[in-house]
XYZ file of C-alpha atoms in Angstrom:
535
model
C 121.790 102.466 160.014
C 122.287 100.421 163.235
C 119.330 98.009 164.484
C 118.735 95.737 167.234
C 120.732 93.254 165.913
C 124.187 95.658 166.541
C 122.728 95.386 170.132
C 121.673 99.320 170.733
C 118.240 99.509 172.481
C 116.285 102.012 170.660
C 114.554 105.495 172.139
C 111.142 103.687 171.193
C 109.666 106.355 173.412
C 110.676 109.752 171.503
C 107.713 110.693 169.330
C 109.244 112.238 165.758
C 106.539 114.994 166.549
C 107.380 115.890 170.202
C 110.294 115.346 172.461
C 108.283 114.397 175.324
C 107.752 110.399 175.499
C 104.226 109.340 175.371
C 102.841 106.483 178.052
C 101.630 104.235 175.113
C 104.884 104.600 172.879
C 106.873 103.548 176.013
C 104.876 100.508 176.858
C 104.864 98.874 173.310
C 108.612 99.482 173.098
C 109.072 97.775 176.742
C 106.968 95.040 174.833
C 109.563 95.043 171.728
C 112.644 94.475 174.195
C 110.801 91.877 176.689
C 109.729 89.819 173.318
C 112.876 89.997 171.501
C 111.132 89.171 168.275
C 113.755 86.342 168.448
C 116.778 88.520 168.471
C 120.082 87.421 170.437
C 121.020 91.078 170.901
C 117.818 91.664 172.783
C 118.708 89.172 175.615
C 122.160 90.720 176.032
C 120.798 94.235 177.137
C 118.274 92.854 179.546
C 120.495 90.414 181.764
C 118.080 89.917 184.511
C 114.660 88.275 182.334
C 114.826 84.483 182.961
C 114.823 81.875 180.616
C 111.257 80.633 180.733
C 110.436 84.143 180.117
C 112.519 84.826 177.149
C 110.948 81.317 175.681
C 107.156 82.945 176.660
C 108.219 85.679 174.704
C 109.275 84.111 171.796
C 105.864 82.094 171.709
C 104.031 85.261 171.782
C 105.909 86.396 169.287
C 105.338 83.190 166.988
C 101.386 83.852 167.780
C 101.290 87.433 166.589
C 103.032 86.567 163.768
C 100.831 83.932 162.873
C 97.875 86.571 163.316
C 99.385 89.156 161.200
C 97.696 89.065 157.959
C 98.860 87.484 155.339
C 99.765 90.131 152.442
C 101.624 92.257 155.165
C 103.964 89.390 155.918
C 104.703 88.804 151.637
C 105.346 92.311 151.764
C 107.453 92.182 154.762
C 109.544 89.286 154.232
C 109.544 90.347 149.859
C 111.109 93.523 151.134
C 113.603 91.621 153.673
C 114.608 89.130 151.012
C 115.211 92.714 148.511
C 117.057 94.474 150.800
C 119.941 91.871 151.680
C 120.017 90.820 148.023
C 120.402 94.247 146.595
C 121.782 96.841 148.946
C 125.117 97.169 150.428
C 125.957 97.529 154.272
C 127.382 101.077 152.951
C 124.849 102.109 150.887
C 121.878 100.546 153.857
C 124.061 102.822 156.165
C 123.560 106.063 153.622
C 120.071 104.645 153.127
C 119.160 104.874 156.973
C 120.700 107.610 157.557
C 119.123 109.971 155.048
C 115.644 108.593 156.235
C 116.691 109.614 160.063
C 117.277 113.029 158.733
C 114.464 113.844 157.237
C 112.167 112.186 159.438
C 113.402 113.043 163.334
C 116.562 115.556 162.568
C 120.276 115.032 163.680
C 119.015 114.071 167.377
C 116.631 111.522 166.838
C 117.700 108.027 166.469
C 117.323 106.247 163.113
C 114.148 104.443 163.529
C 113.306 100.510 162.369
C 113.217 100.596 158.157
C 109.558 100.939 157.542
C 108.694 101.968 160.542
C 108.228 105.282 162.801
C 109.581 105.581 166.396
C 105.664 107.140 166.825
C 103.729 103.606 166.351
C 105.030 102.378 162.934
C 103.876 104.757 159.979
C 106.064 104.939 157.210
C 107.285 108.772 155.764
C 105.759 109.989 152.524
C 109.508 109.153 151.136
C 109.610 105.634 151.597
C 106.330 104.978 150.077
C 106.728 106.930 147.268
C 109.877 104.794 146.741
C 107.741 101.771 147.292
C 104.998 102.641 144.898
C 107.924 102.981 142.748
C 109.886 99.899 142.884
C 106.366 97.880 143.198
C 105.313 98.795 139.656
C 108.479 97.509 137.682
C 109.378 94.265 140.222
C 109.901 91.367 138.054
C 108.616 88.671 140.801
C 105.015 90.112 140.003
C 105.385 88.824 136.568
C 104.749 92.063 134.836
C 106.274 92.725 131.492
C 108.705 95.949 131.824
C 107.442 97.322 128.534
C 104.406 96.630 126.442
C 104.526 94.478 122.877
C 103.832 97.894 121.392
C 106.914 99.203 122.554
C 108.682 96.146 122.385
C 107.941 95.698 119.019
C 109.131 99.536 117.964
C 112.210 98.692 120.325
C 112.893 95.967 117.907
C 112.397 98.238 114.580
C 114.262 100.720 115.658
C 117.060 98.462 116.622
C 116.516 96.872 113.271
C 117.290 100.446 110.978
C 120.243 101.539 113.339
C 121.830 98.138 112.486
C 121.619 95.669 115.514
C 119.386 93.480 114.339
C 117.625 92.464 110.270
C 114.645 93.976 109.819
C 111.939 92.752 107.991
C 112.190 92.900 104.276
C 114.619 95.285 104.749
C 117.209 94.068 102.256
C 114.361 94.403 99.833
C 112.831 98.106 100.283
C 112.180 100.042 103.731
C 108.028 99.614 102.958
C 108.544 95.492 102.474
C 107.952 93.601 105.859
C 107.818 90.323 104.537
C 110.244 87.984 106.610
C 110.043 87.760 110.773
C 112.140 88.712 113.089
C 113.874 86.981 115.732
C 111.142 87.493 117.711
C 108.636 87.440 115.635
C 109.461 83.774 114.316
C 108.499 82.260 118.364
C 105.021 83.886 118.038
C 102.187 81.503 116.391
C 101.586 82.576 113.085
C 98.589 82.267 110.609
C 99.033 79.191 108.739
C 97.798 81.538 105.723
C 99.800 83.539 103.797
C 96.804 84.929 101.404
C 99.576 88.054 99.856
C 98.484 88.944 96.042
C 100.720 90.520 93.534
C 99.373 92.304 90.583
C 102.174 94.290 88.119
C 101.441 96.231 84.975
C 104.299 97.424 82.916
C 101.921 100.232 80.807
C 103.523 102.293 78.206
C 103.817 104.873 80.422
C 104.045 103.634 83.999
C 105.133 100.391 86.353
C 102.477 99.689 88.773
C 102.991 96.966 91.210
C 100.147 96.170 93.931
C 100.208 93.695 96.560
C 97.159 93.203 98.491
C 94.996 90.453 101.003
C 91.360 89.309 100.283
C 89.569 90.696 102.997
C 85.129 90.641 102.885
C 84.024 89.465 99.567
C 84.807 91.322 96.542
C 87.476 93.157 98.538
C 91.056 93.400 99.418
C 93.378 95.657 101.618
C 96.166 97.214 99.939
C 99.419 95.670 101.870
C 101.860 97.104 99.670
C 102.143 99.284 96.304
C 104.473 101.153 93.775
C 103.928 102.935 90.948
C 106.822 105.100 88.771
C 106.825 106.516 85.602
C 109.290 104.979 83.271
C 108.052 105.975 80.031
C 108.725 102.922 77.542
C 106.769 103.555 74.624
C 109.168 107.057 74.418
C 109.812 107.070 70.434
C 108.079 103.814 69.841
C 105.687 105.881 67.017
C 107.965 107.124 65.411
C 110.934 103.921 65.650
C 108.581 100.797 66.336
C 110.912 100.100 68.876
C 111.821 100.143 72.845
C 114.566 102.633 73.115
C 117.877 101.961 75.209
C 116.770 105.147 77.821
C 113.256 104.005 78.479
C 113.917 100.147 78.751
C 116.819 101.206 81.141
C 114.143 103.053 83.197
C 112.026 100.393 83.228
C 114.486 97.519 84.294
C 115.304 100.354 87.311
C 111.837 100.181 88.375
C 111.170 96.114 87.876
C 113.978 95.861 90.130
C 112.405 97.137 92.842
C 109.389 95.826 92.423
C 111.380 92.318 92.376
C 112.762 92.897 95.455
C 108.888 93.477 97.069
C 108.049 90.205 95.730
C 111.115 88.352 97.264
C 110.317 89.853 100.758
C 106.634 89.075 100.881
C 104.990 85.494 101.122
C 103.008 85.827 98.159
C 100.000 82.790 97.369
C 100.195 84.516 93.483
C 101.021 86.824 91.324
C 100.635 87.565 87.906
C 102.767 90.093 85.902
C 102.216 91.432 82.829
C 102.954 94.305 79.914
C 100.529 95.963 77.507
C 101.416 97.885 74.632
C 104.323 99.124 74.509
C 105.886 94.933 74.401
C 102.953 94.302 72.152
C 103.369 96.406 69.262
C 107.690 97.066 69.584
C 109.340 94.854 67.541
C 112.066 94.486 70.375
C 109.328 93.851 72.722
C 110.356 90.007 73.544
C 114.178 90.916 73.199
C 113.250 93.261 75.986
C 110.931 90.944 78.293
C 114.121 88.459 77.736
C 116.533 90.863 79.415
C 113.926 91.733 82.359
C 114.060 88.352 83.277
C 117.571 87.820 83.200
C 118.318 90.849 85.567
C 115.671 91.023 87.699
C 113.832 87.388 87.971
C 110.974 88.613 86.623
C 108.549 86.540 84.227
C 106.438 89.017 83.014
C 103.597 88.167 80.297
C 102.310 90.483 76.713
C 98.600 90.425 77.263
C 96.099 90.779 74.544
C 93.963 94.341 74.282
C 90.955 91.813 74.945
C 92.233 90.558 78.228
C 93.239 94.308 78.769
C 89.701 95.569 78.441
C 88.464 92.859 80.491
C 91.149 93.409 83.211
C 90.093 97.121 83.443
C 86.240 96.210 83.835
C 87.073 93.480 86.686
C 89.120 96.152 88.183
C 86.158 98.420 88.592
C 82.961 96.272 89.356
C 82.648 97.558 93.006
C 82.029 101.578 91.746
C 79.069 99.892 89.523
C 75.862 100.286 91.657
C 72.018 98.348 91.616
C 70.767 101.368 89.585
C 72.743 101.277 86.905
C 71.943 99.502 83.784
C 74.428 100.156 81.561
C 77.634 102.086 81.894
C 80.706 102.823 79.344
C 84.241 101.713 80.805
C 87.003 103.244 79.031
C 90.657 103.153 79.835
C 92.743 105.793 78.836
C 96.421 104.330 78.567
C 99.846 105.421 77.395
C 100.165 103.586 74.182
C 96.487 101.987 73.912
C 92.968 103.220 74.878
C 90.285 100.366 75.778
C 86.489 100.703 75.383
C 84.095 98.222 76.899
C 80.075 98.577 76.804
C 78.784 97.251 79.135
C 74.767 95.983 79.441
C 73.451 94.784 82.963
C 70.087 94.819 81.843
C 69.292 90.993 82.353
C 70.758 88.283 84.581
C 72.982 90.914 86.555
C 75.760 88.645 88.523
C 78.368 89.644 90.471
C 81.640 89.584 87.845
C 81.205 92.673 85.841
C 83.348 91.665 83.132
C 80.575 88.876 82.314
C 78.073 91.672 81.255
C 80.710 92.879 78.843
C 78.277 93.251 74.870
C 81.183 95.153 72.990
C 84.249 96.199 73.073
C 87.543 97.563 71.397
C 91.014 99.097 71.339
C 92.515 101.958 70.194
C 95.874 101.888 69.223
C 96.477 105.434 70.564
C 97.237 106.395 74.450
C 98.355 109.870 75.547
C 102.622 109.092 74.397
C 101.718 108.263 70.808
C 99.067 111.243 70.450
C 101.486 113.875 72.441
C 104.548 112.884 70.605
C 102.419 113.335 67.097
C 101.041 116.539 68.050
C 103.047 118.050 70.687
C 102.314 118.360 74.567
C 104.284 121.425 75.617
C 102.388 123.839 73.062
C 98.808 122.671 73.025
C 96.303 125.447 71.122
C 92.593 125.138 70.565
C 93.939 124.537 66.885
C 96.363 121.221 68.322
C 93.313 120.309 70.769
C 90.584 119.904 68.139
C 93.172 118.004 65.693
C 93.839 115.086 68.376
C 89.790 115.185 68.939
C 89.208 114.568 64.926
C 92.198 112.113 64.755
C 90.330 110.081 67.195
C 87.070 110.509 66.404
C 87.967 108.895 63.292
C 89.131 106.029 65.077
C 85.575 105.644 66.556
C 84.050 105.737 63.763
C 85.021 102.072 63.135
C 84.098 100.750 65.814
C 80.225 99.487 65.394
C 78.690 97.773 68.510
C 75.154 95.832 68.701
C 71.951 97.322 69.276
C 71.882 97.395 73.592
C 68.641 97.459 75.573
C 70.623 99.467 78.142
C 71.649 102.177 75.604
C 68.372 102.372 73.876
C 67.858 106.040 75.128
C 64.972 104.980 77.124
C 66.051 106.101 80.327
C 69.463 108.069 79.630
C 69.677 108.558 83.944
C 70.562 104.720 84.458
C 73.582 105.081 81.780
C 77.078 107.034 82.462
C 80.571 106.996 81.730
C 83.238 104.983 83.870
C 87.206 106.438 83.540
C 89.967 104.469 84.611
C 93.011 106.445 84.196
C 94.822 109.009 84.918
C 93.547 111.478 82.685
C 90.251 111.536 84.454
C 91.731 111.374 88.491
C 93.560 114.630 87.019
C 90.166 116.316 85.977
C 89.058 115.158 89.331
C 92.160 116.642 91.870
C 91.551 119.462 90.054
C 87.307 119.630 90.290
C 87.715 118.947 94.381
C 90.881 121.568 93.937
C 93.027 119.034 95.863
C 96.449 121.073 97.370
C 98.276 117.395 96.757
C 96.756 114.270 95.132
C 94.599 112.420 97.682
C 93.469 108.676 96.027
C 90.721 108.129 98.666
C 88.860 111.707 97.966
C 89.528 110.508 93.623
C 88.545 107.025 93.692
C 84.715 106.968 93.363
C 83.998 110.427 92.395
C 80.434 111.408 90.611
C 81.396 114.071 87.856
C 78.623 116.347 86.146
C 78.761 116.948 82.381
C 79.188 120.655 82.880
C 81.875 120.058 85.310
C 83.687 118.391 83.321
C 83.533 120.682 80.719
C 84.898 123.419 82.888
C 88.007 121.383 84.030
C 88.610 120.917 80.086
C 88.386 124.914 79.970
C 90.507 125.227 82.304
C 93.289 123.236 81.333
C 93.361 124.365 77.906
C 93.962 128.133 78.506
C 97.232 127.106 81.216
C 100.486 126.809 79.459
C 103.033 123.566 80.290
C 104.880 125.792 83.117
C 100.852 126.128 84.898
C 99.993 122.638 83.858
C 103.535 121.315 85.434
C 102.843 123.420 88.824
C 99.802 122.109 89.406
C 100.054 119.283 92.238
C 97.666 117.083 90.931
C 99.668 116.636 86.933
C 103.466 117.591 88.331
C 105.983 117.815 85.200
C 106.295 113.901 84.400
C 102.230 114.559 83.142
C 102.022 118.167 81.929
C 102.927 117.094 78.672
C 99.980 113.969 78.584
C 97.549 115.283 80.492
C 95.812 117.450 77.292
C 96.213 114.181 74.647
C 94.233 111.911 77.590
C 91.804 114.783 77.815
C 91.303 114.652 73.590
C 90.980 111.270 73.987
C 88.270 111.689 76.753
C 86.275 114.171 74.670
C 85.839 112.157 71.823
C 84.297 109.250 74.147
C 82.012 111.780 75.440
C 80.710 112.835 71.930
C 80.162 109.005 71.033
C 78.440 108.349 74.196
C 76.970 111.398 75.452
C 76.107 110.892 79.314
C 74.786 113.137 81.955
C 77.433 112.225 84.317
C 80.900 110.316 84.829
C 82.573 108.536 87.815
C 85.804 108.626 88.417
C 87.848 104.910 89.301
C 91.552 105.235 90.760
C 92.277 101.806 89.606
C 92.828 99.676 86.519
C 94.445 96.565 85.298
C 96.097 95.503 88.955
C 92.929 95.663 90.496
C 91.629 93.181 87.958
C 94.353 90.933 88.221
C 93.688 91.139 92.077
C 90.220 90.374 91.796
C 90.544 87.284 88.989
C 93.578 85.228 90.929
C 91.347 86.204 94.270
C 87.869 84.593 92.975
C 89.607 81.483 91.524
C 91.133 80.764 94.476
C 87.863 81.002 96.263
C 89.589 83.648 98.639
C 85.694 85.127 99.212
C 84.083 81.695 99.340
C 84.083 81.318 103.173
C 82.053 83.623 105.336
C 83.450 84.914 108.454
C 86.775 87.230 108.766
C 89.229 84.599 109.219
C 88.047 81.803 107.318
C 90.739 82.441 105.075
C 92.875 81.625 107.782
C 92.031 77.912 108.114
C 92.894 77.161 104.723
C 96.833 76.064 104.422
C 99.267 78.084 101.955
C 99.804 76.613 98.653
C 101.209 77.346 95.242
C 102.876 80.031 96.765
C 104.797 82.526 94.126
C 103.001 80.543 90.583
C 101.256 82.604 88.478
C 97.891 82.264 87.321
């Protein structure tokens, strides 16, 4: 595209609308040429204007400039400065000319960039191009993307390879250490991460959470697996090579969790299955040794009281005394609790009596069979525990007087009872948050018994809410449960979907005093310390 500067006086008089020249139009572009705008090309195609008139018109020129408003001028001189920085004289010539053509045809002369040979409108074209390039220029300061998408930019860079992603040496769910990025943005002087682990008889349950209002946490990270230890431990009195294989598998992982997270505490420890094998320390020995793991045998009194703290928010103001039972592989805990008189806010305080059963739903499955469960096998587990009861004599309780029977149920923690409860709400998959908290009727819970009793293992294993690793428990828990319910008689049960890791959580939370402050993020001001000790 040629301009004045190549020294070609343009046709300011042709209107892009009209060949005729309009009166106006011809005047301001007499104007243009007289003034020069400073241009040495100008002066070459009118040889007769004098001197002192060339230097008049470059005043006037200088004092409509300096009238111009202010923005138009940035925008002018932005786009000046843009155009000889970016573009080519080849690719302004391809530029110019494809604007001639589709604003005056083949005939017309190109006119000024920007500008119209009608008066100085610019086409549709150019300022939809300069909406365009005006919305990503970096001069404005603007960020090209937003810290959303940066930040997915950067994970998905991160799993194809290009750069380490966070925790990701550890397990895909584990965002523990920063990125690259990540490390020159301020960070909470905090790190407030929990860890609570529970090698059960029959699972490995690892949670990792962050104190959040009081008496609460949010879940930042969990796993849970079924490893079976206590397989054969009845009948041996010892941890099998399979099942402490299986569980090494699974500590491993949740080893890695803790390696990738910044966690304040944790404490880790195993119930019954270490406690009553006779291999159980030769076993905690090797854990260590191959995964880094320090994990501690527990006592079925801080069990019981583990499982109580792990359920004190489902207790409400008009309940006076409640049952807690926990329903485990290997071991069954039994807490009564009586909040009849100087109610505080730690549940486990108010526990009057307590005790352990040395029976979960491995041992009673293995010595009755799980596959093949008859009315016949049902009612045998319910007497073989029932006699267990039987031994058990707790105090005289104001709370379980019988006066008022409505202000007394039955809490489960376990996984017998979420199963009666997936399949009461008749859940197509397990969903915790539609579980955790659920009020159970006597007679509906009666009816789920019925139920499961008349499916065989091959209905019981189809079912989404047992799934095969359970079909063979779920009956022995549900033995279990009934003979609680015929020492304790209640009008109603509420489901918990938690346990021992949820006491843990709370314990190492309130003596840290991670509730103590008021506010959200007074837990922030505190610095980290003792990070990765147990309790």
């Amino acid at each position: 595209m040629k301009d004045l500067r190549d020294g070609v006086t343009p046709n300011a008089g042709v209107s892009l609308a009209d060949d005729r020249s309009s009166g106006r139009a011809t005047e301001a572009a007499s104007d243009g040429m007289e003034q020069g705008r400073g241009n040495s090309a100008t002066s070459g195609s009118n040889p007769g204007v004098s001197a002192p008139a060339r230097a008049a018109a470059s005043e006037s020129a200088d004092n409509s400039s300096r009238t111009e408003p202010v923005g138009r001028r940035r925008r002018r001189r932005r786009k000046s400065a843009q155009k000889s920085a970016q573009s080519t004289p080849h690719q302004g010539k391809r530029e110019g000319t494809a604007e001639a053509t589709a604003g005056s045809g083949a005939q017309s002369p190109p006119p000024t960039p920007g500008t119209s040979a009608a008066g100085g409108r610019v086409s549709e074209k150019k300022k939809g191009r300069r909406r365009r390039r005006k919305s990503g220029r970096a001069i404005q300061g603007r960020p090209l993307a937003t810290q959303k998408a940066t930040d997915r930019a950067e994970r998905h860079d991160a799993q194809s390879g290009s750069m380490q992603l966070p925790g990701q040496a550890g397990d895909a769910q584990a965002h523990g250490q920063p990125s690259d990025s990540e490390a020159s943005a301020p960070r909470r002087q905090a790190d407030d991460l929990y860890a609570a682990l529970d090698l059960g008889t029959n699972n490995c349950r690892l949670l990792i959470a962050q104190p959040t209002r009081p008496g609460q946490f949010r879940v930042v990270d969990a796993f849970s697996r079924i490893v079976r230890l206590g397989e054969g431990l009845d009948a041996t009195g010892a941890l099998s090579n399979d099942a402490m294989e299986r569980a090494v598998e699974a500590l491993k992982v949740c080893a890695s969790k803790l390696k990738n997270r910044p966690v304040r505490r944790h404490r880790l420890i195993a119930t019954e299955a270490c406690r009553s094998a006779r291999n159980g320390q030769e076993f905690l020995d090797r854990v260590l040794r191959e995964t880094g793991l320090e994990l501690e045998i527990v006592t079925r009194e801080t069990e019981a009281r583990l499982a109580v703290a792990g359920c004190s928010s489902l207790v409400g103001r008009d309940t006076d005394g409640l049952v807690l039972f926990d329903i485990g592989g290997g071991s069954s805990e039994i807490a009564m609790i009586d909040l009849t008189e100087n109610r505080s806010n730690r549940l486990a305080n108010h526990i009057k009596a307590w005790t352990s059963l040395p029976v979960g739903v491995v041992t009673l499955s293995e010595r009755h069979g799980g596959c093949l469960v008859t009315p016949a096998v049902f009612e045998a587990m319910v007497a073989e525990v029932d006699g267990m009861l039987d031994a058990f004599t707790p105090p005289t309780l104001p709370a379980f007087s019988g006066l008022d029977v409505s202000r007394m149920h039955l809490l489960g923690t376990s996984g017998t009872v979420t199963t009666l409860a997936g399949l009461h709400l008749d859940l197509p998959r397990y969903d915790r948050r539609r579980v955790d908290g659920l009020w159970m009727s006597n007679a509906e819970v009666d009816l789920m018994l019925d139920k499961l009793l008349s499916w065989d293992f091959a209905a019981r294993a189809a079912n989404p809410c047992i799934g095969a690793d359970r079909a063979d428990l779920v009956l022995a828990g549900c033995a279990i449960l009934q003979s609680i319910r015929k020492r304790w008689p209640s009008e109603r049960m509420r489901v918990a979907d938690r346990g021992l890791r949820e006491g843990l959580l709370n314990e190492m939370m309130a003596a840290d005093g991670a509730w103590r402050g008021r506010g959200r993020n007074n837990r922030y001001r505190h610095p980290r310390s003792n990070q990765g000790t147990t309790s």
